[in-house]
XYZ file of C-alpha atoms in Angstrom:
520
model
C -3.870 -12.031 68.629
C -5.067 -14.188 65.740
C -7.715 -11.607 64.892
C -5.141 -8.843 64.811
C -2.967 -10.794 62.371
C -6.029 -11.647 60.278
C -7.006 -7.985 59.994
C -3.458 -7.053 58.976
C -3.318 -9.834 56.392
C -6.720 -8.805 55.020
C -5.703 -5.130 54.809
C -2.457 -5.982 53.037
C -4.268 -8.308 50.602
C -6.808 -5.567 49.779
C -3.989 -3.139 49.060
C -2.230 -5.778 46.952
C -5.449 -6.385 45.020
C -5.835 -2.687 44.249
C -2.208 -2.449 43.141
C -2.499 -5.594 40.980
C -5.662 -4.273 39.309
C -3.862 -1.034 38.464
C -0.815 -2.918 37.199
C -2.888 -5.394 35.186
C -5.217 -2.885 33.528
C -2.859 0.098 33.178
C 0.739 -0.596 34.190
C 1.552 -3.700 32.158
C -0.186 -2.510 28.944
C 1.653 0.802 29.191
C 5.004 -0.925 29.736
C 4.362 -3.312 26.841
C 3.269 -0.489 24.521
C 6.345 1.531 25.419
C 8.650 -1.424 24.817
C 7.011 -2.136 21.433
C 7.348 1.535 20.534
C 11.068 1.491 21.386
C 11.550 -1.491 19.092
C 9.570 -0.260 16.051
C 10.144 3.505 16.046
C 12.510 5.027 13.496
C 15.484 5.602 15.747
C 19.089 4.374 15.650
C 18.532 2.392 18.852
C 15.407 0.518 17.678
C 15.291 -3.082 16.469
C 13.336 -2.050 13.379
C 15.536 0.836 12.248
C 18.103 -0.996 10.131
C 15.454 -3.249 8.576
C 13.491 -0.133 7.631
C 16.530 1.677 6.263
C 17.681 -1.244 4.125
C 15.201 -3.972 3.318
C 16.784 -7.231 4.531
C 15.494 -9.191 1.526
C 14.610 -8.226 -2.057
C 11.027 -7.866 -3.157
C 9.889 -10.018 -6.066
C 8.946 -7.904 -9.076
C 7.083 -9.870 -11.759
C 6.046 -8.350 -15.082
C 3.408 -9.779 -17.417
C 3.221 -8.298 -20.936
C 0.244 -8.417 -23.310
C 1.517 -9.606 -26.673
C -0.843 -8.539 -29.511
C -1.378 -11.514 -31.839
C -3.566 -9.767 -34.445
C -2.261 -6.168 -34.835
C -3.202 -5.794 -38.516
C -6.745 -7.010 -37.863
C -7.088 -4.500 -35.006
C -6.123 -1.730 -37.444
C -8.944 -2.927 -39.701
C -11.479 -2.685 -36.892
C -11.458 -6.122 -35.293
C -11.273 -6.770 -31.562
C -7.787 -7.317 -30.079
C -6.490 -10.814 -29.384
C -3.880 -10.865 -26.657
C -1.502 -13.424 -25.200
C -0.137 -12.728 -21.722
C 3.620 -13.433 -21.650
C 5.335 -13.712 -18.270
C 6.339 -13.478 -15.627
C 9.623 -11.744 -16.297
C 10.995 -11.813 -12.767
C 13.279 -9.238 -11.143
C 14.715 -8.912 -7.674
C 13.882 -5.487 -6.298
C 16.243 -4.066 -3.672
C 15.276 -1.061 -1.576
C 17.479 1.226 0.483
C 16.831 4.588 2.105
C 19.287 7.448 2.506
C 18.505 9.588 5.546
C 18.781 13.305 4.845
C 17.997 14.558 8.327
C 15.435 14.880 11.076
C 12.782 17.564 11.212
C 10.300 19.088 13.581
C 7.229 17.219 14.783
C 9.107 13.921 15.088
C 9.846 13.441 11.373
C 12.660 11.993 9.276
C 13.542 12.996 5.691
C 14.908 10.367 3.336
C 15.420 9.324 -0.280
C 14.294 5.908 -1.497
C 16.509 3.999 -3.929
C 15.163 1.001 -5.842
C 17.357 -1.380 -7.839
C 16.079 -4.079 -10.182
C 18.098 -7.152 -11.164
C 16.761 -9.665 -13.687
C 16.268 -13.118 -12.145
C 16.948 -15.505 -15.026
C 16.329 -18.604 -12.930
C 12.907 -17.481 -11.699
C 11.965 -16.338 -15.230
C 12.497 -19.831 -16.635
C 12.639 -19.930 -20.434
C 11.807 -16.215 -20.743
C 14.630 -13.732 -21.375
C 14.955 -9.975 -21.588
C 15.803 -10.361 -25.276
C 12.361 -11.751 -26.090
C 10.710 -9.616 -28.767
C 6.996 -8.928 -28.404
C 4.317 -6.935 -30.232
C 2.651 -4.452 -27.889
C 0.535 -1.326 -28.018
C 2.789 1.657 -28.806
C 2.132 3.659 -25.662
C 4.256 6.644 -26.725
C 2.692 6.886 -30.186
C -0.847 6.821 -28.794
C 0.162 9.116 -25.945
C 1.438 11.808 -28.317
C -1.634 11.658 -30.571
C -4.090 11.674 -27.675
C -2.304 14.639 -26.080
C -2.215 16.609 -29.351
C -5.842 15.718 -30.024
C -6.787 17.253 -26.680
C -4.700 20.416 -27.195
C -5.025 21.086 -30.962
C -7.115 18.451 -32.754
C -6.704 20.244 -36.114
C -3.011 19.322 -36.370
C -3.276 15.655 -35.369
C -2.796 14.542 -38.975
C 0.341 16.662 -39.434
C 1.803 15.438 -36.157
C 1.118 11.852 -37.166
C 3.185 12.322 -40.338
C 6.029 13.929 -38.392
C 6.119 11.012 -35.939
C 7.729 8.883 -38.679
C 11.151 10.372 -37.905
C 10.382 10.468 -34.168
C 9.992 6.675 -34.086
C 12.496 5.858 -36.836
C 10.169 5.655 -39.865
C 7.373 4.083 -37.817
C 3.878 5.523 -37.505
C 1.855 2.666 -36.159
C -0.154 2.051 -32.954
C 1.782 -1.186 -32.312
C 5.483 -1.915 -32.090
C 7.840 -4.847 -31.870
C 10.219 -4.384 -28.990
C 12.595 -6.332 -26.782
C 11.452 -6.824 -23.210
C 14.557 -5.156 -21.749
C 13.982 -2.054 -23.921
C 10.324 -1.821 -22.961
C 10.950 -2.198 -19.235
C 14.321 -0.593 -18.435
C 16.792 0.102 -21.270
C 14.442 2.208 -23.347
C 13.619 2.710 -27.025
C 15.047 5.791 -28.741
C 12.810 8.689 -29.807
C 14.482 11.131 -32.212
C 13.857 14.875 -31.897
C 16.541 15.915 -34.428
C 14.254 17.035 -37.240
C 13.251 20.090 -39.249
C 9.553 19.312 -38.879
C 7.627 22.071 -37.103
C 5.040 19.537 -35.930
C 7.737 17.361 -34.382
C 9.363 20.450 -32.841
C 6.039 21.098 -31.114
C 5.973 17.556 -29.728
C 9.573 17.676 -28.538
C 9.142 21.159 -27.108
C 6.178 19.914 -25.093
C 8.290 17.004 -23.839
C 10.978 19.393 -22.640
C 8.414 21.371 -20.635
C 6.305 18.466 -19.378
C 8.396 15.350 -19.650
C 6.740 12.141 -18.387
C 8.781 10.149 -15.900
C 8.908 7.316 -18.441
C 11.070 9.499 -20.729
C 14.753 10.219 -20.084
C 16.832 12.604 -22.234
C 19.519 11.063 -24.425
C 23.143 11.966 -23.682
C 23.448 14.052 -26.870
C 20.283 16.007 -26.073
C 18.750 15.183 -29.459
C 16.085 12.814 -28.280
C 14.618 10.709 -25.500
C 14.497 7.117 -24.359
C 11.125 5.671 -23.404
C 10.887 2.811 -20.890
C 8.276 1.821 -18.340
C 10.383 1.404 -15.206
C 13.864 2.847 -15.652
C 12.906 5.905 -13.581
C 12.380 3.524 -10.655
C 16.070 2.618 -10.821
C 16.939 6.014 -9.354
C 16.479 7.655 -5.969
C 13.055 9.185 -5.462
C 11.932 11.672 -2.855
C 12.585 13.281 -0.520
C 9.923 11.798 1.711
C 9.138 13.266 5.116
C 7.759 10.654 7.490
C 6.702 10.485 11.147
C 9.214 8.473 13.207
C 6.812 7.328 15.921
C 9.071 8.225 18.867
C 6.411 10.522 20.341
C 3.219 8.858 19.124
C 3.603 5.308 17.858
C 0.130 5.473 16.279
C 1.518 7.993 13.755
C 4.524 5.821 12.858
C 5.164 5.712 9.106
C 2.759 8.483 8.151
C 4.039 10.440 5.133
C 3.844 14.153 5.915
C 5.222 15.477 2.619
C 6.776 14.386 -0.669
C 9.309 16.566 -2.485
C 8.438 19.304 -0.016
C 4.728 19.187 -0.901
C 2.121 18.379 1.712
C -0.614 17.911 -0.892
C -0.539 16.774 -4.511
C -1.695 19.704 -6.644
C -2.019 17.635 -9.827
C -5.665 16.758 -9.239
C -6.703 20.346 -8.572
C -8.623 19.318 -5.478
C -7.561 19.309 -1.799
C -9.383 16.051 -1.047
C -7.879 13.990 -3.869
C -4.539 15.698 -3.255
C -4.222 14.452 0.325
C -1.080 12.523 1.199
C -2.332 9.705 3.405
C -0.670 6.675 4.902
C 2.828 5.261 4.649
C 5.241 4.271 1.884
C 4.121 0.638 2.479
C 7.396 -0.265 4.225
C 6.135 0.328 7.770
C 2.833 0.710 9.619
C 2.043 1.451 13.261
C 1.135 -1.408 15.622
C -2.581 -2.177 15.717
C -4.632 -1.349 18.798
C -6.823 -4.442 19.205
C -9.595 -2.296 20.672
C -9.581 0.046 17.668
C -8.529 -1.875 14.552
C -8.373 0.488 11.546
C -10.882 -0.277 8.795
C -8.477 1.102 6.162
C -4.730 1.271 5.658
C -3.446 3.951 3.284
C -0.395 3.781 1.070
C 0.978 6.854 -0.719
C 2.080 6.192 -4.329
C 4.126 9.035 -5.895
C 3.886 7.504 -9.394
C 0.132 8.014 -9.427
C 0.155 11.183 -7.287
C -2.328 9.817 -4.786
C -2.908 7.456 -1.902
C -4.648 4.117 -2.291
C -6.195 2.155 0.535
C -6.809 -1.450 1.467
C -9.830 -2.420 3.547
C -9.946 -4.730 6.547
C -11.233 -8.228 5.762
C -10.503 -9.812 9.132
C -8.058 -11.903 11.134
C -6.163 -14.650 9.321
C -3.480 -17.176 10.223
C -0.241 -17.080 8.251
C 3.111 -18.772 9.036
C 1.519 -19.950 12.320
C 0.907 -16.355 13.355
C -2.281 -14.329 13.658
C -2.423 -11.309 11.354
C -4.923 -8.751 10.120
C -5.713 -9.224 6.443
C -6.483 -6.239 4.173
C -7.451 -6.122 0.485
C -7.738 -3.376 -2.131
C -11.530 -2.965 -2.468
C -13.678 -2.134 -5.472
C -14.358 1.350 -4.090
C -10.683 2.402 -4.316
C -10.864 2.766 -8.110
C -14.633 3.010 -8.367
C -16.459 5.389 -10.664
C -17.933 8.606 -9.363
C -21.422 7.098 -9.336
C -20.256 4.237 -7.080
C -17.927 6.277 -4.864
C -18.493 10.018 -4.834
C -15.160 10.567 -3.090
C -13.469 9.684 -6.397
C -15.106 12.474 -8.394
C -12.021 14.697 -8.222
C -9.918 12.022 -9.952
C -12.052 12.482 -13.070
C -10.852 14.557 -16.015
C -12.995 15.378 -19.004
C -12.147 14.510 -22.605
C -9.653 11.780 -21.727
C -11.680 9.259 -23.700
C -13.537 9.157 -26.972
C -16.699 7.981 -25.255
C -16.353 8.856 -21.557
C -15.455 11.753 -19.298
C -13.201 9.752 -17.017
C -15.831 9.279 -14.353
C -18.042 6.583 -15.812
C -15.875 3.463 -15.904
C -15.269 1.311 -12.858
C -11.730 0.271 -12.065
C -9.603 2.767 -14.021
C -7.635 5.921 -13.208
C -6.432 8.429 -15.788
C -2.814 9.355 -15.010
C -2.614 12.363 -17.359
C -2.715 14.950 -14.524
C 0.047 13.094 -12.690
C 2.335 11.815 -15.444
C 1.706 14.369 -18.216
C 0.861 11.357 -20.372
C -2.559 9.766 -20.962
C -1.706 6.388 -19.447
C -4.536 4.607 -17.667
C -4.087 2.619 -14.478
C -6.191 -0.393 -13.522
C -5.899 -3.650 -11.655
C -4.545 -6.626 -13.659
C -6.899 -7.921 -16.354
C -9.263 -5.107 -15.329
C -10.119 -6.935 -12.104
C -12.963 -5.086 -10.301
C -13.406 -3.043 -13.494
C -16.358 -2.331 -15.752
C -17.730 -5.099 -17.980
C -17.589 -2.600 -20.819
C -13.781 -2.626 -20.668
C -13.660 -6.420 -20.843
C -16.023 -6.509 -23.821
C -13.514 -4.521 -25.877
C -10.974 -7.393 -25.792
C -11.785 -10.490 -27.840
C -9.350 -12.812 -26.108
C -6.519 -12.782 -23.551
C -8.055 -10.966 -20.578
C -9.604 -12.894 -17.696
C -9.800 -11.264 -14.227
C -9.128 -13.598 -11.313
C -9.276 -12.575 -7.656
C -6.516 -14.965 -6.544
C -4.067 -13.784 -9.208
C -4.933 -10.106 -9.508
C -5.940 -8.727 -6.101
C -3.661 -6.525 -3.963
C -3.420 -7.386 -0.271
C -1.484 -7.094 2.997
C -1.082 -9.361 6.027
C -0.126 -7.147 8.969
C 1.313 -8.204 12.302
C -0.798 -6.402 14.932
C 1.953 -6.254 17.564
C 4.680 -4.579 15.497
C 2.911 -3.322 12.351
C 5.287 -5.397 10.206
C 3.983 -6.485 6.795
C 4.197 -10.281 6.995
C 3.174 -10.755 3.382
C 1.832 -8.418 0.734
C 1.367 -7.849 -2.981
C 0.694 -4.757 -5.055
C -0.604 -5.541 -8.534
C -1.062 -2.757 -11.056
C -1.734 -2.680 -14.797
C -0.848 0.079 -17.283
C -3.069 0.738 -20.282
C -3.730 3.394 -22.883
C -6.708 4.251 -24.989
C -6.658 3.113 -28.595
C -8.884 5.775 -30.113
C -10.523 6.030 -33.519
C -9.217 9.186 -35.247
C -10.537 9.821 -38.786
C -7.613 12.132 -39.676
C -5.032 9.440 -38.900
C -4.948 6.635 -41.507
C -3.678 4.067 -39.014
C -6.540 4.830 -36.618
C -9.474 5.599 -38.887
C -10.929 2.062 -38.592
C -9.884 0.975 -35.089
C -12.390 0.449 -32.313
C -12.092 2.902 -29.446
C -11.310 1.254 -26.127
C -8.834 0.797 -23.291
C -5.882 -1.288 -24.466
C -3.633 -3.109 -21.929
C 0.167 -2.962 -22.185
C 1.452 -4.834 -19.112
C 0.926 -5.444 -15.433
C 3.298 -6.035 -12.533
C 3.161 -7.961 -9.293
C 5.349 -6.386 -6.601
C 5.296 -8.795 -3.685
C 7.188 -9.770 -0.574
C 6.993 -11.976 2.458
C 9.240 -11.869 5.480
C 12.003 -14.513 5.505
C 12.051 -17.373 7.998
C 14.596 -15.576 10.207
C 12.282 -12.602 10.745
C 9.304 -14.932 11.147
C 11.156 -16.560 14.042
C 11.962 -13.151 15.540
C 8.275 -12.206 15.434
C 7.192 -15.524 16.914
C 9.752 -15.125 19.721
C 8.452 -11.610 20.421
C 4.874 -12.884 20.480
C 5.891 -15.667 22.872
C 7.544 -13.225 25.276
C 4.485 -11.007 25.087
C 2.219 -13.953 25.899
C 4.422 -14.749 28.925
C 4.133 -11.169 30.142
C 0.362 -11.241 29.681
C 0.184 -14.534 31.586
C 2.267 -13.115 34.425
C 0.061 -10.052 34.837
C -3.096 -12.198 35.072
C -1.371 -14.576 37.479
C -0.537 -11.597 39.696
C -4.186 -10.527 39.632
C -5.442 -14.050 40.405
C -2.994 -14.396 43.310
C -4.085 -11.007 44.698
C -7.778 -11.975 44.446
C -7.077 -15.343 46.116
C -5.114 -13.650 48.919
C -7.944 -11.173 49.467
C -10.517 -13.951 49.672
C -8.286 -15.923 52.058
C -7.815 -12.814 54.214
C -11.550 -12.189 54.309
C -12.228 -15.779 55.381
C -9.520 -15.586 58.091
C -10.957 -12.375 59.475
C -14.456 -13.826 59.449
C -13.360 -16.954 61.325
C -11.408 -14.951 63.937
C -14.607 -13.257 65.064
C -13.267 -9.760 64.510
C -16.189 -8.858 62.251
C -19.396 -8.584 64.326
C -21.388 -10.193 61.540
C -19.664 -13.470 62.271
C -20.346 -13.395 66.074
C -23.248 -15.514 67.505
C -25.657 -12.535 67.986
C -29.137 -12.096 66.569
C -29.858 -9.824 63.635
C -30.784 -6.889 65.861
C -27.420 -6.875 67.644
C -25.726 -6.932 64.216
C -27.461 -3.690 63.264
C -27.354 -1.851 66.574
C -24.673 -0.746 69.014
C -23.882 -3.443 71.691
C -25.030 -1.118 74.507
C -28.434 -0.736 72.906
C -28.674 -4.469 72.516
C -27.958 -4.916 76.283
C -30.747 -2.479 77.213
C -33.214 -4.460 75.171
C -32.223 -7.660 77.022
C -32.886 -6.048 80.482
C -36.304 -4.790 79.384
C -37.316 -8.323 78.525
C -37.100 -9.411 82.219
């Protein structure tokens, strides 16, 4: 009777072990993954949806401006001396307007940014501060004309006097608020044929930094006012069908590739809008995370550095690497971002750490990392004083929660520059040194507030409990199986445990009996 019960217990424990193995290795992970997907997918019922639609806290937008302390000497051929002034701090609010849902599990939306000056965080700095900076519009017009019709550069330079209000000079004094958001007026109401050419070109290919005046007789130039409007539409994967595709930008303004670079590889739209990423599969951690940036008409990537601890949580840490803005010789994948004749001494492919935005912005602005971090030494040699790259201050990075894909902390740091080029037909430029001249850089950063930190920690705690439970179930099943095996062995049901010799263990009992008779 005991043997019968032992066999039953052993059979049940074996079945329980098989079931627990299936549950532990397949069932629980699938349930957990599905529950995480329900919480992070872009759906009205998800925990993440409202946080994605309207950012629960403002980003911090800091601007640092390069004040030129020796403009007249630069005109005479000396190296620039710069003084970095900042940060001018703004609160950046983000909100999305959903336009609809499309095929292939996508959502279409517009992104609205709003910037509010933070006087307290800016300290003694105010938007009314007046600084001397490189005149990006002046140099942009002359560089563009020089590329199209170099013979008329001199005539255009003379006509720019009325365009800028009697100013033809590669530097300008300007209030911070006018440079960043309010704008400085550019007058197109003139009889000059050269100026008509410039203004006509602006009407056809107007940079995003220019907005038409209300009377239609001119434009206002500012660096960031176009960010104070809705941009898009974006089309993004919602992650309800495949959570690994969550956040992937499928198209922007109806375009699935960016034609500006004239190359399908460089025109790829990769990654997210940096507001959401898919959860990380610990067995297949991505080496790169891509972020699509409409203002530069391309995607940038950050590379995996490793696991880090932040706010008492474990996160994956990514940084923008040198290869992202590397020259063609260092990263051949970047060759299609090169454009000839953008520089007096280079073809756009030779300098590390810069990107010519002319194809994207219809203006010869040059993007780099702050203080030319990870850039060519040649760029740094052009500046006499005021530029000093520092990894801690100037790198771009992301800390990503592996469970939810939430950005725990991140910073995007970008600098805008323009070439100051020697032009013999322009009196103001006939002695200047040719080189890349910095205007300003911004630090767009965020970290999740304490309330969301606690939510994440609570989620991680629950997940750890679930993981503990599934291993406890497996351990109990293994223990029960071992106990059942021992009980069966002790009951004598298994022949191996009976007091017979090795031959009787291998052979049928009848055969064993025959052998015993033959011995007598």
